[in-house]
Tab-separated table of C-alpha atoms in Angstrom:
chain	number	residue	atom	x	y	z
P	16	MET	CA	0.045	0.161	0.173
P	17	ALA	CA	1.161	3.683	-0.734
P	18	THR	CA	1.956	6.070	2.135
P	19	ALA	CA	0.744	9.715	1.790
P	20	THR	CA	1.804	12.587	4.065
P	21	ALA	CA	0.023	15.821	4.576
P	22	ARG	CA	1.952	18.986	5.836
P	23	ASN	CA	0.833	22.398	6.777
P	24	VAL	CA	-2.893	21.289	7.464
P	25	ASP	CA	-4.679	24.255	8.630
P	26	ASP	CA	-5.682	23.861	12.357
P	27	LYS	CA	-9.113	24.348	11.755
P	28	ASP	CA	-9.234	21.643	9.044
P	29	TYR	CA	-7.436	19.133	11.405
P	30	ALA	CA	-9.844	20.059	14.153
P	31	ALA	CA	-12.734	19.243	11.957
P	32	LEU	CA	-11.298	15.946	10.632
P	33	THR	CA	-10.704	15.104	14.404
P	34	ALA	CA	-14.148	15.880	15.092
P	35	MET	CA	-15.320	13.706	11.973
P	36	ALA	CA	-13.046	10.824	12.896
P	37	ALA	CA	-14.534	10.598	16.613
P	38	ALA	CA	-18.045	10.914	15.477
P	39	ASN	CA	-17.486	8.157	13.137
P	40	GLY	CA	-15.582	6.006	15.748
P	41	ARG	CA	-12.330	6.009	13.808
P	42	SER	CA	-8.652	7.293	13.985
P	43	ILE	CA	-7.604	10.277	12.163
P	44	SER	CA	-5.634	7.926	10.049
P	45	GLU	CA	-8.822	5.667	9.207
P	46	GLU	CA	-10.931	8.762	8.575
P	47	LEU	CA	-8.615	10.236	6.008
P	48	ARG	CA	-8.347	6.655	4.467
P	49	ALA	CA	-12.014	6.594	4.151
P	50	LEU	CA	-12.242	9.935	2.748
P	51	ILE	CA	-9.611	9.344	0.250
P	52	ALA	CA	-11.633	6.099	-0.864
P	53	GLU	CA	-14.678	8.161	-1.002
P	54	ALA	CA	-13.307	10.770	-3.418
P	55	ALA	CA	-11.800	7.984	-5.632
P	56	ARG	CA	-14.976	6.262	-5.874
P	57	ARG	CA	-16.893	9.692	-6.628
P	58	ARG	CA	-14.301	10.329	-9.437
P	59	ARG	CA	-14.722	6.784	-11.062
P	60	LEU	CA	-18.304	7.191	-11.012
P	61	GLU	CA	-18.008	10.485	-12.459
P	62	GLU	CA	-16.041	9.063	-15.266
P	63	LEU	CA	-18.156	6.380	-15.994
P	64	MET	CA	-21.220	8.567	-15.996
P	65	ALA	CA	-19.372	10.719	-18.421
P	66	GLN	CA	-18.862	7.587	-20.648
P	67	MET	CA	-22.270	6.520	-20.514
P	68	ARG	CA	-23.365	9.864	-21.770
P	69	GLU	CA	-21.136	9.930	-24.491
P	70	ILE	CA	-22.324	6.566	-25.402
P	71	ARG	CA	-25.918	7.755	-25.328
P	72	GLU	CA	-25.139	10.651	-27.360
P	73	ARG	CA	-23.467	8.720	-30.104
P	74	ASN	CA	-26.336	6.111	-30.107
P	75	PRO	CA	-29.581	7.824	-29.379
P	76	PHE	CA	-32.542	5.755	-28.810
P	77	ARG	CA	-35.347	6.597	-31.312
P	78	MET	CA	-38.769	5.536	-31.098
P	79	PRO	CA	-40.780	4.219	-34.106
P	80	ASP	CA	-43.322	6.953	-35.307
P	81	GLY	CA	-46.409	6.998	-33.634
P	82	LYS	CA	-45.263	4.243	-31.031
P	83	THR	CA	-44.764	4.208	-27.329
P	84	SER	CA	-42.761	2.005	-25.160
P	85	LEU	CA	-45.810	0.375	-24.061
P	86	ASP	CA	-46.475	-0.542	-27.620
P	87	LEU	CA	-43.253	-1.983	-28.030
P	88	LEU	CA	-43.282	-4.077	-24.895
P	89	ARG	CA	-46.861	-5.429	-25.984
P	90	GLU	CA	-45.344	-6.244	-29.433
P	91	GLU	CA	-42.532	-8.224	-28.012
P	92	ARG	CA	-44.788	-9.962	-25.490
P	93	ASP	CA	-47.130	-10.891	-28.275
P	94	SER	CA	-44.301	-12.295	-30.431
P	95	TRP	CA	-43.512	-15.282	-28.017
């Protein structure tokens, strides 16, 4: 595992981090790891959502004229 060091952390930020860690029943190191992991997960999710938007924009779904999704479902059901 990698190691990270943060220097010159503002006293107010450190106090807030200490309070967060205590509220979550974790050490400051554990709280920092949880915050880093959550930020990384959010970043990956944002990237995935952007990729999905790109795919959707490149391949837009077009309903046949005069049809609704319910019509399509009925057609599929009745084709069995």
